Amino acid sequence: MSIVQNINQIRQKLLPGVKLVAVSKTKPESMIMEAYNAGQRIFGENRPQELKQKYENLPKDIEWHFIGHLQTNKIKYIAPFVSLIHGVDSFRLLQAINKEGEKNNRIIPCLLQFHIASEETKFGFVWEEVVEMLSSTEYKELKHISLAGVMGMATYTDNQEQVSREFQSLKEYFDRLKQQYFEGEQFKEISMGMSGDFKIAMLHGSTMVRIGSDIFGHRTYL
Ligand SMILES: *Cc1c(COP(=O)(O)O)cnc(C)c1O
């Protein structure tokens, strides 16, 4: 199967309104261009320097999303152009992103990553931490970030009921946050679902799926 065929197959499975983030981490620019030529415009990467390089070399109408764990000292590589940072998992990181947004005279859209999986290794906030952050005066002073929604990763397991439960918990966090802290249109994204579980994620209200291997084939390293 070719990249174009893979993308078309996934598009047919997307529920209305769900955006496809093509996760191109570790993949060469030639493969990104194949997807681009099939009409794909949103790409996700998880290494800041690699993302910067690809941004510089590839068409400027690509929307670049950062999807992985971001270290504060690397925000500078992507701050000038990144369209969305999916994995904000601490207030410290959000403050650091705000600082880079200020330097670049822009507002950087971010998603709050929640810890929904049973694995301990997955990053993310728990509910109380987010409430504490959003209620603080320090948060209210951040003028160069905007929170556009939430993101989460389910446990890597064949147990579909567990995956369902975890995605449902993210949907509930989103609904509560939207109701209690965010009015209006801007807080609207639920980024959940990868190659192995995006169909379940969409059933629980995902607005953005992040798909790598189903488009570009298996990666030899993370
Ligand atoms: C790599 C990655 C994906 C894509 O995973 P696939 O299983 O290849 O679809 C999605 N989200 C995040 C955060 C990732 O790091």
PDB file of C-alpha atoms and ligand atoms in Angstrom:
ATOM      1  CA  MET A   1       0.000   0.000   0.000  1.00  0.00           C
ATOM      2  CA  SER A   2       1.173   3.519  -0.769  1.00  0.00           C
ATOM      3  CA  ILE A   3       1.036   6.533   1.521  1.00  0.00           C
ATOM      4  CA  VAL A   4      -1.707   8.047  -0.643  1.00  0.00           C
ATOM      5  CA  GLN A   5      -3.800   4.888  -0.411  1.00  0.00           C
ATOM      6  CA  ASN A   6      -3.274   4.699   3.337  1.00  0.00           C
ATOM      7  CA  ILE A   7      -4.382   8.295   3.812  1.00  0.00           C
ATOM      8  CA  ASN A   8      -7.456   7.816   1.662  1.00  0.00           C
ATOM      9  CA  GLN A   9      -8.391   4.726   3.609  1.00  0.00           C
ATOM     10  CA  ILE A  10      -8.095   6.543   6.923  1.00  0.00           C
ATOM     11  CA  ARG A  11     -10.083   9.516   5.623  1.00  0.00           C
ATOM     12  CA  GLN A  12     -12.944   7.175   4.845  1.00  0.00           C
ATOM     13  CA  LYS A  13     -12.977   6.018   8.444  1.00  0.00           C
ATOM     14  CA  LEU A  14     -12.908   9.480  10.042  1.00  0.00           C
ATOM     15  CA  LEU A  15     -16.147  10.651  11.593  1.00  0.00           C
ATOM     16  CA  PRO A  16     -17.345  14.079  10.391  1.00  0.00           C
ATOM     17  CA  GLY A  17     -15.309  16.956  11.797  1.00  0.00           C
ATOM     18  CA  VAL A  18     -12.402  14.827  13.038  1.00  0.00           C
ATOM     19  CA  LYS A  19      -9.025  16.196  11.964  1.00  0.00           C
ATOM     20  CA  LEU A  20      -6.181  13.957  10.892  1.00  0.00           C
ATOM     21  CA  VAL A  21      -2.708  14.693  12.233  1.00  0.00           C
ATOM     22  CA  ALA A  22      -0.257  12.675  10.136  1.00  0.00           C
ATOM     23  CA  VAL A  23       2.515  11.693  12.533  1.00  0.00           C
ATOM     24  CA  SER A  24       5.677  11.885  10.437  1.00  0.00           C
ATOM     25  CA  LYS A  25       8.286  11.629  13.219  1.00  0.00           C
ATOM     26  CA  THR A  26      11.456   9.867  12.061  1.00  0.00           C
ATOM     27  CA  LYS A  27      10.151   9.779   8.471  1.00  0.00           C
ATOM     28  CA  PRO A  28      11.961  11.500   5.573  1.00  0.00           C
ATOM     29  CA  GLU A  29      10.721  14.657   3.899  1.00  0.00           C
ATOM     30  CA  SER A  30      10.021  12.740   0.687  1.00  0.00           C
ATOM     31  CA  MET A  31       7.354  10.731   2.499  1.00  0.00           C
ATOM     32  CA  ILE A  32       5.817  13.861   3.982  1.00  0.00           C
ATOM     33  CA  MET A  33       5.627  15.288   0.457  1.00  0.00           C
ATOM     34  CA  GLU A  34       3.759  12.197  -0.733  1.00  0.00           C
ATOM     35  CA  ALA A  35       1.162  12.814   1.938  1.00  0.00           C
ATOM     36  CA  TYR A  36       1.176  16.536   1.164  1.00  0.00           C
ATOM     37  CA  ASN A  37       0.488  15.824  -2.490  1.00  0.00           C
ATOM     38  CA  ALA A  38      -2.497  13.737  -1.397  1.00  0.00           C
ATOM     39  CA  GLY A  39      -3.853  16.875   0.271  1.00  0.00           C
ATOM     40  CA  GLN A  40      -2.657  16.278   3.837  1.00  0.00           C
ATOM     41  CA  ARG A  41      -1.703  19.547   5.572  1.00  0.00           C
ATOM     42  CA  ILE A  42      -1.381  18.741   9.292  1.00  0.00           C
ATOM     43  CA  PHE A  43       1.733  16.876  10.410  1.00  0.00           C
ATOM     44  CA  GLY A  44       2.890  15.864  13.879  1.00  0.00           C
ATOM     45  CA  GLU A  45       6.482  15.536  15.079  1.00  0.00           C
ATOM     46  CA  ASN A  46       8.057  14.828  18.455  1.00  0.00           C
ATOM     47  CA  ARG A  47      11.634  16.059  18.148  1.00  0.00           C
ATOM     48  CA  PRO A  48      12.070  19.826  18.152  1.00  0.00           C
ATOM     49  CA  GLN A  49      15.205  20.042  15.999  1.00  0.00           C
ATOM     50  CA  GLU A  50      13.855  17.565  13.455  1.00  0.00           C
ATOM     51  CA  LEU A  51      10.617  19.526  13.327  1.00  0.00           C
ATOM     52  CA  LYS A  52      12.448  22.808  12.742  1.00  0.00           C
ATOM     53  CA  GLN A  53      14.447  21.287   9.902  1.00  0.00           C
ATOM     54  CA  LYS A  54      11.336  19.916   8.217  1.00  0.00           C
ATOM     55  CA  TYR A  55       9.519  23.219   8.666  1.00  0.00           C
ATOM     56  CA  GLU A  56      12.350  25.032   6.920  1.00  0.00           C
ATOM     57  CA  ASN A  57      12.546  22.622   3.996  1.00  0.00           C
ATOM     58  CA  LEU A  58       8.883  21.912   3.297  1.00  0.00           C
ATOM     59  CA  PRO A  59       5.894  23.959   2.001  1.00  0.00           C
ATOM     60  CA  LYS A  60       4.836  26.838   4.206  1.00  0.00           C
ATOM     61  CA  ASP A  61       1.144  25.962   4.220  1.00  0.00           C
ATOM     62  CA  ILE A  62       1.820  22.882   6.353  1.00  0.00           C
ATOM     63  CA  GLU A  63       0.414  23.122   9.887  1.00  0.00           C
ATOM     64  CA  TRP A  64       3.038  21.638  12.214  1.00  0.00           C
ATOM     65  CA  HIS A  65       1.955  20.097  15.499  1.00  0.00           C
ATOM     66  CA  PHE A  66       4.290  19.062  18.277  1.00  0.00           C
ATOM     67  CA  ILE A  67       2.927  15.842  19.758  1.00  0.00           C
ATOM     68  CA  GLY A  68       5.418  14.395  22.226  1.00  0.00           C
ATOM     69  CA  HIS A  69       7.042  15.268  25.497  1.00  0.00           C
ATOM     70  CA  LEU A  70       8.577  18.732  25.190  1.00  0.00           C
ATOM     71  CA  GLN A  71      11.624  19.810  27.187  1.00  0.00           C
ATOM     72  CA  THR A  72      11.684  23.467  28.196  1.00  0.00           C
ATOM     73  CA  ASN A  73      15.133  24.100  26.730  1.00  0.00           C
ATOM     74  CA  LYS A  74      13.926  22.982  23.278  1.00  0.00           C
ATOM     75  CA  ILE A  75      10.792  25.107  22.943  1.00  0.00           C
ATOM     76  CA  LYS A  76      12.850  27.762  21.181  1.00  0.00           C
ATOM     77  CA  TYR A  77      13.290  25.592  18.084  1.00  0.00           C
ATOM     78  CA  ILE A  78       9.580  25.416  17.379  1.00  0.00           C
ATOM     79  CA  ALA A  79       8.092  28.523  19.025  1.00  0.00           C
ATOM     80  CA  PRO A  80       8.251  30.742  15.916  1.00  0.00           C
ATOM     81  CA  PHE A  81       5.982  28.576  13.786  1.00  0.00           C
ATOM     82  CA  VAL A  82       4.341  25.660  15.637  1.00  0.00           C
ATOM     83  CA  SER A  83       0.539  25.571  15.196  1.00  0.00           C
ATOM     84  CA  LEU A  84      -0.322  23.431  18.202  1.00  0.00           C
ATOM     85  CA  ILE A  85       1.584  21.839  21.088  1.00  0.00           C
ATOM     86  CA  HIS A  86      -0.340  18.713  22.129  1.00  0.00           C
ATOM     87  CA  GLY A  87       1.528  17.526  25.182  1.00  0.00           C
ATOM     88  CA  VAL A  88       1.603  20.250  27.841  1.00  0.00           C
ATOM     89  CA  ASP A  89       1.896  18.314  31.086  1.00  0.00           C
ATOM     90  CA  SER A  90       3.084  20.832  33.669  1.00  0.00           C
ATOM     91  CA  PHE A  91       2.545  24.451  34.629  1.00  0.00           C
ATOM     92  CA  ARG A  92       6.273  25.010  34.390  1.00  0.00           C
ATOM     93  CA  LEU A  93       6.221  23.921  30.758  1.00  0.00           C
ATOM     94  CA  LEU A  94       3.248  26.158  30.003  1.00  0.00           C
ATOM     95  CA  GLN A  95       5.072  29.126  31.541  1.00  0.00           C
ATOM     96  CA  ALA A  96       8.162  28.362  29.471  1.00  0.00           C
ATOM     97  CA  ILE A  97       6.081  28.144  26.282  1.00  0.00           C
ATOM     98  CA  ASN A  98       4.496  31.482  27.191  1.00  0.00           C
ATOM     99  CA  LYS A  99       7.948  33.024  27.485  1.00  0.00           C
ATOM    100  CA  GLU A 100       8.941  31.816  24.016  1.00  0.00           C
ATOM    101  CA  GLY A 101       5.602  33.008  22.656  1.00  0.00           C
ATOM    102  CA  GLU A 102       6.377  36.449  24.033  1.00  0.00           C
ATOM    103  CA  LYS A 103       9.826  36.486  22.429  1.00  0.00           C
ATOM    104  CA  ASN A 104       8.227  35.608  19.105  1.00  0.00           C
ATOM    105  CA  ASN A 105       5.389  38.052  19.578  1.00  0.00           C
ATOM    106  CA  ARG A 106       2.728  35.398  19.149  1.00  0.00           C
ATOM    107  CA  ILE A 107       0.183  33.343  21.042  1.00  0.00           C
ATOM    108  CA  ILE A 108       0.981  29.620  20.970  1.00  0.00           C
ATOM    109  CA  PRO A 109      -2.014  27.244  21.049  1.00  0.00           C
ATOM    110  CA  CYS A 110      -1.580  24.331  23.482  1.00  0.00           C
ATOM    111  CA  LEU A 111      -3.453  21.260  24.674  1.00  0.00           C
ATOM    112  CA  LEU A 112      -3.352  20.030  28.259  1.00  0.00           C
ATOM    113  CA  GLN A 113      -2.206  16.434  28.410  1.00  0.00           C
ATOM    114  CA  PHE A 114      -4.058  14.312  30.941  1.00  0.00           C
ATOM    115  CA  HIS A 115      -2.734  11.110  32.408  1.00  0.00           C
ATOM    116  CA  ILE A 116      -5.458   8.605  31.508  1.00  0.00           C
ATOM    117  CA  ALA A 117      -3.482   5.393  31.004  1.00  0.00           C
ATOM    118  CA  SER A 118      -2.660   2.830  33.645  1.00  0.00           C
ATOM    119  CA  GLU A 119       1.016   2.817  32.613  1.00  0.00           C
ATOM    120  CA  GLU A 120       3.136   4.992  34.857  1.00  0.00           C
ATOM    121  CA  THR A 121       5.431   6.041  32.060  1.00  0.00           C
ATOM    122  CA  LYS A 122       2.871   8.152  30.239  1.00  0.00           C
ATOM    123  CA  PHE A 123       3.070  11.855  30.979  1.00  0.00           C
ATOM    124  CA  GLY A 124       0.200  14.075  31.947  1.00  0.00           C
ATOM    125  CA  PHE A 125      -1.705  16.074  34.497  1.00  0.00           C
ATOM    126  CA  VAL A 126      -4.204  14.710  36.971  1.00  0.00           C
ATOM    127  CA  TRP A 127      -7.435  16.660  37.422  1.00  0.00           C
ATOM    128  CA  GLU A 128      -6.530  18.426  40.680  1.00  0.00           C
ATOM    129  CA  GLU A 129      -3.311  19.800  39.226  1.00  0.00           C
ATOM    130  CA  VAL A 130      -5.170  21.361  36.315  1.00  0.00           C
ATOM    131  CA  VAL A 131      -7.773  22.925  38.600  1.00  0.00           C
ATOM    132  CA  GLU A 132      -5.033  24.371  40.791  1.00  0.00           C
ATOM    133  CA  MET A 133      -3.228  25.757  37.769  1.00  0.00           C
ATOM    134  CA  LEU A 134      -6.273  27.322  36.138  1.00  0.00           C
ATOM    135  CA  SER A 135      -7.306  28.955  39.414  1.00  0.00           C
ATOM    136  CA  SER A 136      -3.922  30.548  40.050  1.00  0.00           C
ATOM    137  CA  THR A 137      -3.083  34.190  39.379  1.00  0.00           C
ATOM    138  CA  GLU A 138       0.156  33.119  37.704  1.00  0.00           C
ATOM    139  CA  TYR A 139      -1.849  31.270  35.073  1.00  0.00           C
ATOM    140  CA  LYS A 140      -4.024  34.277  34.398  1.00  0.00           C
ATOM    141  CA  GLU A 141      -0.945  36.329  33.654  1.00  0.00           C
ATOM    142  CA  LEU A 142       0.066  34.162  30.697  1.00  0.00           C
ATOM    143  CA  LYS A 143      -0.738  36.184  27.583  1.00  0.00           C
ATOM    144  CA  HIS A 144       1.234  34.267  24.974  1.00  0.00           C
ATOM    145  CA  ILE A 145      -0.369  30.861  25.189  1.00  0.00           C
ATOM    146  CA  SER A 146      -3.941  29.807  24.568  1.00  0.00           C
ATOM    147  CA  LEU A 147      -5.473  26.561  25.721  1.00  0.00           C
ATOM    148  CA  ALA A 148      -7.315  24.911  22.852  1.00  0.00           C
ATOM    149  CA  GLY A 149      -8.331  21.658  24.525  1.00  0.00           C
ATOM    150  CA  VAL A 150      -7.000  18.399  25.910  1.00  0.00           C
ATOM    151  CA  MET A 151      -4.877  15.451  24.807  1.00  0.00           C
ATOM    152  CA  GLY A 152      -4.340  11.954  26.122  1.00  0.00           C
ATOM    153  CA  MET A 153      -2.945   8.537  25.340  1.00  0.00           C
ATOM    154  CA  ALA A 154      -4.703   5.337  26.299  1.00  0.00           C
ATOM    155  CA  THR A 155      -2.913   2.303  27.683  1.00  0.00           C
ATOM    156  CA  TYR A 156      -1.257   0.155  25.041  1.00  0.00           C
ATOM    157  CA  THR A 157      -3.444  -2.939  25.394  1.00  0.00           C
ATOM    158  CA  ASP A 158      -5.816  -5.211  23.492  1.00  0.00           C
ATOM    159  CA  ASN A 159      -8.435  -4.648  26.177  1.00  0.00           C
ATOM    160  CA  GLN A 160     -10.892  -2.442  24.294  1.00  0.00           C
ATOM    161  CA  GLU A 161     -13.053  -1.826  27.326  1.00  0.00           C
ATOM    162  CA  GLN A 162     -10.129  -0.364  29.187  1.00  0.00           C
ATOM    163  CA  VAL A 163      -9.188   1.855  26.237  1.00  0.00           C
ATOM    164  CA  SER A 164     -12.831   2.963  25.984  1.00  0.00           C
ATOM    165  CA  ARG A 165     -12.929   3.853  29.662  1.00  0.00           C
ATOM    166  CA  GLU A 166      -9.731   5.862  29.441  1.00  0.00           C
ATOM    167  CA  PHE A 167     -10.881   7.855  26.412  1.00  0.00           C
ATOM    168  CA  GLN A 168     -14.212   8.454  28.091  1.00  0.00           C
ATOM    169  CA  SER A 169     -12.408   9.881  31.122  1.00  0.00           C
ATOM    170  CA  LEU A 170     -10.586  12.358  28.876  1.00  0.00           C
ATOM    171  CA  LYS A 171     -13.879  13.379  27.289  1.00  0.00           C
ATOM    172  CA  GLU A 172     -15.292  14.012  30.753  1.00  0.00           C
ATOM    173  CA  TYR A 173     -12.279  16.111  31.795  1.00  0.00           C
ATOM    174  CA  PHE A 174     -12.763  18.127  28.624  1.00  0.00           C
ATOM    175  CA  ASP A 175     -16.476  18.686  29.269  1.00  0.00           C
ATOM    176  CA  ARG A 176     -15.882  19.760  32.857  1.00  0.00           C
ATOM    177  CA  LEU A 177     -13.091  22.144  31.943  1.00  0.00           C
ATOM    178  CA  LYS A 178     -15.094  23.661  29.134  1.00  0.00           C
ATOM    179  CA  GLN A 179     -18.033  24.202  31.416  1.00  0.00           C
ATOM    180  CA  GLN A 180     -16.112  25.522  34.412  1.00  0.00           C
ATOM    181  CA  TYR A 181     -13.183  27.454  32.941  1.00  0.00           C
ATOM    182  CA  PHE A 182     -13.592  28.137  29.238  1.00  0.00           C
ATOM    183  CA  GLU A 183     -16.353  29.947  27.494  1.00  0.00           C
ATOM    184  CA  GLY A 184     -16.651  30.409  23.776  1.00  0.00           C
ATOM    185  CA  GLU A 185     -15.153  28.707  20.797  1.00  0.00           C
ATOM    186  CA  GLN A 186     -11.454  28.504  21.471  1.00  0.00           C
ATOM    187  CA  PHE A 187     -11.432  25.497  23.841  1.00  0.00           C
ATOM    188  CA  LYS A 188     -12.628  22.800  21.469  1.00  0.00           C
ATOM    189  CA  GLU A 189     -10.105  20.059  20.745  1.00  0.00           C
ATOM    190  CA  ILE A 190      -9.884  16.551  22.147  1.00  0.00           C
ATOM    191  CA  SER A 191      -6.716  15.014  20.735  1.00  0.00           C
ATOM    192  CA  MET A 192      -7.000  11.273  21.235  1.00  0.00           C
ATOM    193  CA  GLY A 193      -6.542   8.181  19.106  1.00  0.00           C
ATOM    194  CA  MET A 194      -3.536   6.684  17.315  1.00  0.00           C
ATOM    195  CA  SER A 195      -3.191   3.967  14.662  1.00  0.00           C
ATOM    196  CA  GLY A 196      -4.270   1.207  17.016  1.00  0.00           C
ATOM    197  CA  ASP A 197      -7.169   2.909  18.773  1.00  0.00           C
ATOM    198  CA  PHE A 198      -8.488   5.884  16.789  1.00  0.00           C
ATOM    199  CA  LYS A 199     -11.820   4.253  16.009  1.00  0.00           C
ATOM    200  CA  ILE A 200     -12.576   3.846  19.712  1.00  0.00           C
ATOM    201  CA  ALA A 201     -11.317   7.389  20.365  1.00  0.00           C
ATOM    202  CA  MET A 202     -13.739   8.836  17.810  1.00  0.00           C
ATOM    203  CA  LEU A 203     -16.636   7.036  19.460  1.00  0.00           C
ATOM    204  CA  HIS A 204     -15.743   8.939  22.633  1.00  0.00           C
ATOM    205  CA  GLY A 205     -15.647  12.359  21.030  1.00  0.00           C
ATOM    206  CA  SER A 206     -12.133  12.743  19.636  1.00  0.00           C
ATOM    207  CA  THR A 207     -11.765  15.812  17.390  1.00  0.00           C
ATOM    208  CA  MET A 208      -8.189  15.058  16.355  1.00  0.00           C
ATOM    209  CA  VAL A 209      -6.519  11.725  15.727  1.00  0.00           C
ATOM    210  CA  ARG A 210      -2.725  11.373  15.582  1.00  0.00           C
ATOM    211  CA  ILE A 211      -1.820   8.627  13.146  1.00  0.00           C
ATOM    212  CA  GLY A 212       1.685   7.541  12.226  1.00  0.00           C
ATOM    213  CA  SER A 213       2.285   3.903  11.362  1.00  0.00           C
ATOM    214  CA  ASP A 214      -1.046   3.375   9.565  1.00  0.00           C
ATOM    215  CA  ILE A 215       0.061   6.073   7.104  1.00  0.00           C
ATOM    216  CA  PHE A 216       3.837   5.829   6.888  1.00  0.00           C
ATOM    217  CA  GLY A 217       4.475   2.238   7.963  1.00  0.00           C
ATOM    218  CA  HIS A 218       6.260   1.022  11.048  1.00  0.00           C
ATOM    219  CA  ARG A 219       9.040   3.035  12.596  1.00  0.00           C
ATOM    220  CA  THR A 220      12.345   1.392  13.376  1.00  0.00           C
ATOM    221  CA  TYR A 221      12.860   3.666  16.389  1.00  0.00           C
ATOM    222  CA  LEU A 222      10.708   5.982  18.492  1.00  0.00           C
TER     223      LEU A 222
HETATM  224  C1  LIG B   1       4.131   8.345  17.729  1.00  0.00           C
HETATM  225  C2  LIG B   1       2.928   8.991  18.287  1.00  0.00           C
HETATM  226  C3  LIG B   1       1.672   8.832  17.672  1.00  0.00           C
HETATM  227  C4  LIG B   1       1.445   7.970  16.450  1.00  0.00           C
HETATM  228  O1  LIG B   1       1.510   6.630  16.772  1.00  0.00           O
HETATM  229  P1  LIG B   1       1.104   5.468  15.728  1.00  0.00           P
HETATM  230  O2  LIG B   1       0.833   4.294  16.589  1.00  0.00           O
HETATM  231  O3  LIG B   1       2.284   5.287  14.831  1.00  0.00           O
HETATM  232  O4  LIG B   1      -0.088   5.924  14.978  1.00  0.00           O
HETATM  233  C5  LIG B   1       0.606   9.513  18.230  1.00  0.00           C
HETATM  234  N1  LIG B   1       0.743  10.283  19.327  1.00  0.00           N
HETATM  235  C6  LIG B   1       1.917  10.447  19.940  1.00  0.00           C
HETATM  236  C7  LIG B   1       1.999  11.319  21.141  1.00  0.00           C
HETATM  237  C8  LIG B   1       3.047   9.797  19.452  1.00  0.00           C
HETATM  238  O5  LIG B   1       4.222   9.970  20.086  1.00  0.00           O
END
